[in-house]
């Protein structure tokens, strides 16, 4: 399980996403892509005026969308040129929280329970009220969006017509991470627990209490292992995806780790690394 250097970066506050064999990297003020097979690098001509921690990259088949505080930026995946941007909010009362997208729309949570839906073709935005607390993570699958909120709920939101369809009390505290994998939903909470739900019925199937001693995030699944990382605990932990039984812990951590095939991808101040994971 050797650690290999992928490429150089300039800041530890680096945000990454991987699609097929391409790693997309938001490194301080610049955006670039790294082909994990050919090792070719494409750098966007656009430079972000500000850096910061309130950032995320999501993508569909044609575009990357970068969330930065109150603004969403659109980039072409082929050449990384900026195509459009939208100012969604004004300040900490209306900034973008969770974000996900499909080929037709970009879905954005707004602080304190609002929701903005961007139609990609027209560029128009519709606003909705979904719940009474912020949704800091969300993902989409088929006709639904799945989100967790500060009120510890797991939400299922229908895309069309856009409406809240289900809201269940998933945890005791903030439901901060949501991962959909196969027919299951995995959630992480500020109460330090992990839960597993049936995707169709939202029935709770498994729970792992005290999964971490401190705050942590769900990264993904490799070889039927659920991977979670904690910046404050300075470690990555592996759990059996069926039973949530703890399997192993590694002293690896970063702000934005991601999964590619049988590897985790992570960074420090100077480099992005890969590490092959085997059960």
Coordinates of C-alpha atoms in Angstrom, one line a residue:
X1 CA 0.0 0.0 0.0
X2 CA 2.7 2.5 -1.1
X3 CA 1.9 6.2 -1.2
X4 CA 2.7 7.8 -4.6
X5 CA 3.0 11.4 -5.6
X6 CA 0.5 12.4 -8.3
X7 CA 1.4 16.1 -8.8
X8 CA 2.5 19.3 -7.1
X9 CA 0.2 21.9 -5.5
X10 CA 0.7 25.2 -3.7
X11 CA -1.7 25.0 -0.8
X12 CA -3.1 22.6 1.7
X13 CA -6.5 24.1 1.2
X14 CA -7.0 22.2 -2.0
X15 CA -10.3 20.8 -3.2
X16 CA -10.6 17.8 -5.5
X17 CA -13.1 15.7 -7.5
X18 CA -12.5 12.8 -9.8
X19 CA -14.6 11.7 -12.8
X20 CA -13.6 8.7 -14.8
X21 CA -9.8 9.0 -15.1
X22 CA -9.5 12.7 -14.6
X23 CA -8.7 14.5 -11.3
X24 CA -10.0 18.1 -11.1
X25 CA -8.2 20.3 -8.6
X26 CA -9.0 23.7 -7.2
X27 CA -5.6 24.8 -5.9
X28 CA -5.8 28.1 -4.1
X29 CA -6.6 30.5 -7.0
X30 CA -6.3 28.2 -10.0
X31 CA -8.2 25.3 -11.4
X32 CA -6.6 22.4 -13.2
X33 CA -7.2 18.8 -14.3
X34 CA -4.8 15.9 -14.2
X35 CA -5.4 12.8 -16.4
X36 CA -4.6 9.9 -14.1
X37 CA -3.7 7.7 -17.1
X38 CA -1.8 10.0 -19.5
X39 CA -0.6 12.4 -16.8
X40 CA -1.6 15.3 -19.0
X41 CA -2.4 18.5 -17.1
X42 CA -4.9 21.2 -18.3
X43 CA -5.0 24.5 -16.5
X44 CA -7.9 26.9 -16.6
X45 CA -7.0 30.5 -17.7
X46 CA -9.5 31.7 -15.1
X47 CA -8.0 32.8 -11.7
X48 CA -10.2 33.0 -8.6
X49 CA -9.7 36.3 -6.9
X50 CA -10.2 34.7 -3.5
X51 CA -9.3 31.4 -1.9
X52 CA -11.1 30.0 1.2
X53 CA -12.6 26.9 2.7
X54 CA -16.2 27.3 1.6
X55 CA -15.6 25.5 -1.8
X56 CA -16.6 22.4 -3.5
X57 CA -16.4 20.8 -7.0
X58 CA -19.3 18.9 -8.6
X59 CA -19.7 17.8 -12.2
X60 CA -22.0 16.4 -14.8
X61 CA -21.1 15.0 -18.3
X62 CA -20.3 18.5 -19.8
X63 CA -19.5 20.9 -17.0
X64 CA -17.7 21.4 -13.6
X65 CA -19.5 23.5 -11.0
X66 CA -17.4 25.2 -8.3
X67 CA -19.2 26.5 -5.2
X68 CA -17.4 29.3 -3.6
X69 CA -19.4 30.9 -0.7
X70 CA -22.4 32.7 -2.4
X71 CA -21.3 32.1 -6.0
X72 CA -21.5 29.1 -8.4
X73 CA -19.0 29.0 -11.3
X74 CA -19.4 26.9 -14.4
X75 CA -16.4 25.5 -16.4
X76 CA -16.2 23.4 -19.5
X77 CA -14.8 20.0 -18.7
X78 CA -12.9 19.8 -22.1
X79 CA -10.8 22.9 -21.7
X80 CA -11.6 24.2 -18.2
X81 CA -12.6 27.6 -19.5
X82 CA -15.2 29.5 -17.4
X83 CA -18.5 29.7 -19.2
X84 CA -20.9 31.3 -16.7
X85 CA -21.3 32.3 -13.0
X86 CA -24.2 33.1 -10.8
X87 CA -24.3 35.0 -7.6
X88 CA -26.8 33.1 -5.4
X89 CA -26.6 34.8 -2.0
X90 CA -25.2 37.9 -0.4
X91 CA -23.6 37.0 2.9
X92 CA -23.6 34.4 5.7
X93 CA -27.4 34.4 5.9
X94 CA -27.8 33.3 2.2
X95 CA -24.6 31.4 1.2
X96 CA -24.6 28.1 -0.6
X97 CA -24.3 25.1 1.6
X98 CA -24.6 21.6 -0.1
X99 CA -24.5 21.3 -3.8
X100 CA -25.0 18.5 -6.4
X101 CA -26.0 18.4 -10.1
X102 CA -27.1 16.3 -13.0
X103 CA -27.1 17.0 -16.7
X104 CA -30.1 19.3 -16.5
X105 CA -29.9 21.2 -13.3
X106 CA -27.6 22.3 -10.4
X107 CA -29.2 21.8 -6.9
X108 CA -28.0 24.1 -4.1
X109 CA -28.9 24.3 -0.5
X110 CA -29.1 27.8 1.0
X111 CA -28.3 28.5 4.6
X112 CA -31.3 27.9 7.0
X113 CA -33.2 25.6 4.7
X114 CA -33.6 27.3 1.4
X115 CA -33.0 25.7 -1.9
X116 CA -31.9 27.1 -5.3
X117 CA -32.3 25.1 -8.5
X118 CA -30.4 26.3 -11.6
X119 CA -31.7 25.2 -15.0
X120 CA -28.5 24.6 -17.0
X121 CA -30.0 25.3 -20.5
X122 CA -31.7 28.6 -19.6
X123 CA -29.5 29.8 -16.8
X124 CA -32.6 30.6 -14.8
X125 CA -32.8 30.0 -11.0
X126 CA -35.9 28.9 -9.0
X127 CA -36.0 29.2 -5.2
X128 CA -37.8 26.9 -2.8
X129 CA -38.2 26.5 1.0
X130 CA -37.4 22.9 1.9
X131 CA -36.8 22.8 5.7
X132 CA -35.9 24.9 8.6
X133 CA -32.1 24.2 8.9
X134 CA -29.1 24.3 6.7
X135 CA -28.3 21.3 4.4
X136 CA -24.5 21.0 4.3
X137 CA -24.2 17.9 2.2
X138 CA -26.4 16.4 -0.6
X139 CA -26.2 14.0 -3.5
X140 CA -28.5 13.0 -6.3
X141 CA -29.6 9.7 -7.8
X142 CA -32.2 9.1 -10.5
X143 CA -35.2 11.2 -9.7
X144 CA -34.2 12.2 -6.1
X145 CA -31.8 14.4 -4.1
X146 CA -30.7 13.1 -0.7
X147 CA -29.6 15.6 1.9
X148 CA -28.7 15.9 5.5
X149 CA -29.5 18.9 7.6
X150 CA -28.5 20.6 10.9
X151 CA -31.7 19.4 12.5
X152 CA -30.3 15.8 12.1
X153 CA -32.8 14.9 9.4
X154 CA -32.2 12.8 6.3
X155 CA -34.2 14.4 3.5
X156 CA -35.5 12.9 0.2
X157 CA -36.4 15.6 -2.3
X158 CA -38.1 14.8 -5.6
X159 CA -36.5 16.6 -8.6
X160 CA -39.7 17.0 -10.7
X161 CA -42.0 18.4 -9.5
X162 CA -39.5 19.8 -7.0
X163 CA -40.8 19.0 -3.5
X164 CA -39.7 17.5 -0.2
X165 CA -41.0 13.9 -0.2
X166 CA -39.6 12.4 3.0
X167 CA -37.8 13.7 6.1
X168 CA -36.7 11.3 8.8
X169 CA -34.9 11.9 12.1
X170 CA -31.6 10.2 11.2
X171 CA -29.3 11.2 14.1
X172 CA -29.2 13.1 17.4
X173 CA -27.2 15.9 16.0
X174 CA -26.3 17.5 12.6
X175 CA -26.6 15.0 9.7
X176 CA -23.5 16.4 8.0
X177 CA -22.5 13.8 5.3
X178 CA -24.6 11.7 2.9
X179 CA -23.3 9.0 0.6
X180 CA -25.5 6.9 -1.8
X181 CA -24.0 3.6 -2.9
X182 CA -25.9 0.9 -4.7
X183 CA -29.2 0.5 -2.8
X184 CA -28.0 2.1 0.4
X185 CA -27.5 5.5 2.0
X186 CA -24.7 6.1 4.5
X187 CA -24.8 9.1 6.8
X188 CA -22.3 10.7 9.2
X189 CA -23.3 13.0 12.1
X190 CA -21.9 15.4 14.6
X191 CA -23.0 12.9 17.2
X192 CA -20.0 10.8 15.9
X193 CA -22.1 8.0 14.6
X194 CA -22.5 6.4 11.1
X195 CA -25.8 5.0 9.9
X196 CA -26.9 2.9 7.0
X197 CA -30.3 3.2 5.4
X198 CA -32.3 1.4 2.7
X199 CA -32.4 3.7 -0.3
X200 CA -36.0 2.9 -1.2
X201 CA -37.7 2.8 2.2
X202 CA -35.3 5.0 4.2
X203 CA -35.4 2.2 6.9
X204 CA -32.4 2.3 9.2
X205 CA -30.4 -0.9 8.8
X206 CA -27.2 -0.4 10.8
X207 CA -25.6 2.1 13.2
X208 CA -22.0 2.5 14.4
X209 CA -21.9 4.7 17.5
X210 CA -18.7 6.6 18.4
X211 CA -17.2 5.9 15.0
X212 CA -14.7 8.6 15.6
X213 CA -13.7 10.5 18.8
X214 CA -14.0 13.8 16.8
X215 CA -15.7 15.3 13.7
X216 CA -15.3 13.3 10.6
X217 CA -16.5 12.9 6.9
X218 CA -17.5 10.1 4.7
X219 CA -15.2 9.8 1.7
X220 CA -16.5 6.8 -0.3
X221 CA -16.4 3.0 -0.7
X222 CA -13.6 0.7 -1.9
X223 CA -13.8 -3.0 -1.9
X224 CA -16.9 -3.0 0.3
X225 CA -15.1 -0.8 2.8
X226 CA -16.7 2.5 3.9
X227 CA -13.9 5.1 4.2
X228 CA -14.2 8.0 6.6
X229 CA -11.7 10.7 7.4
X230 CA -11.2 13.1 10.4
X231 CA -9.1 16.2 10.2
X232 CA -9.3 16.8 13.9
X233 CA -8.4 13.1 14.7
X234 CA -5.7 13.2 12.0
X235 CA -6.7 9.8 10.6
X236 CA -8.7 7.8 8.1
X237 CA -10.8 4.8 9.2
X238 CA -12.2 1.9 7.3
X239 CA -15.5 0.2 8.1
X240 CA -17.2 -2.9 6.7
X241 CA -19.9 -1.4 4.4
X242 CA -22.3 -4.2 5.3
X243 CA -22.0 -4.3 9.0
X244 CA -20.2 -1.0 9.8
X245 CA -17.7 -2.9 11.8
X246 CA -14.4 -1.1 12.2
X247 CA -11.6 -2.7 10.2
X248 CA -8.5 -0.4 10.2
X249 CA -7.2 3.1 10.8
X250 CA -4.5 5.0 8.8
X251 CA -2.7 8.2 9.9
X252 CA -3.8 10.0 6.7
X253 CA -6.0 13.1 6.5
X254 CA -6.6 16.2 4.5
X255 CA -9.5 18.6 3.9
X256 CA -10.8 17.0 0.7
X257 CA -10.0 13.4 0.2
X258 CA -11.6 11.5 -2.7
X259 CA -11.8 7.9 -4.1
X260 CA -10.6 6.6 -7.5
X261 CA -10.9 2.9 -8.3
X262 CA -9.0 1.1 -5.6
X263 CA -7.2 4.3 -4.3
X264 CA -7.7 7.2 -2.0
X265 CA -6.4 10.5 -3.2
X266 CA -5.3 13.1 -0.7
X267 CA -2.9 16.1 -0.3
X268 CA -0.6 18.0 2.0
X269 CA 0.9 21.5 1.5
X270 CA 3.0 20.5 -1.5
X271 CA 1.7 17.4 -3.2
X272 CA -1.4 15.3 -4.1
X273 CA -0.9 11.6 -3.4
X274 CA -2.5 8.3 -4.1
X275 CA -2.6 5.2 -1.9
X276 CA -3.9 1.9 -3.0
X277 CA -6.4 0.3 -0.5
X278 CA -6.6 -3.4 -0.1
X279 CA -8.9 -5.3 2.3

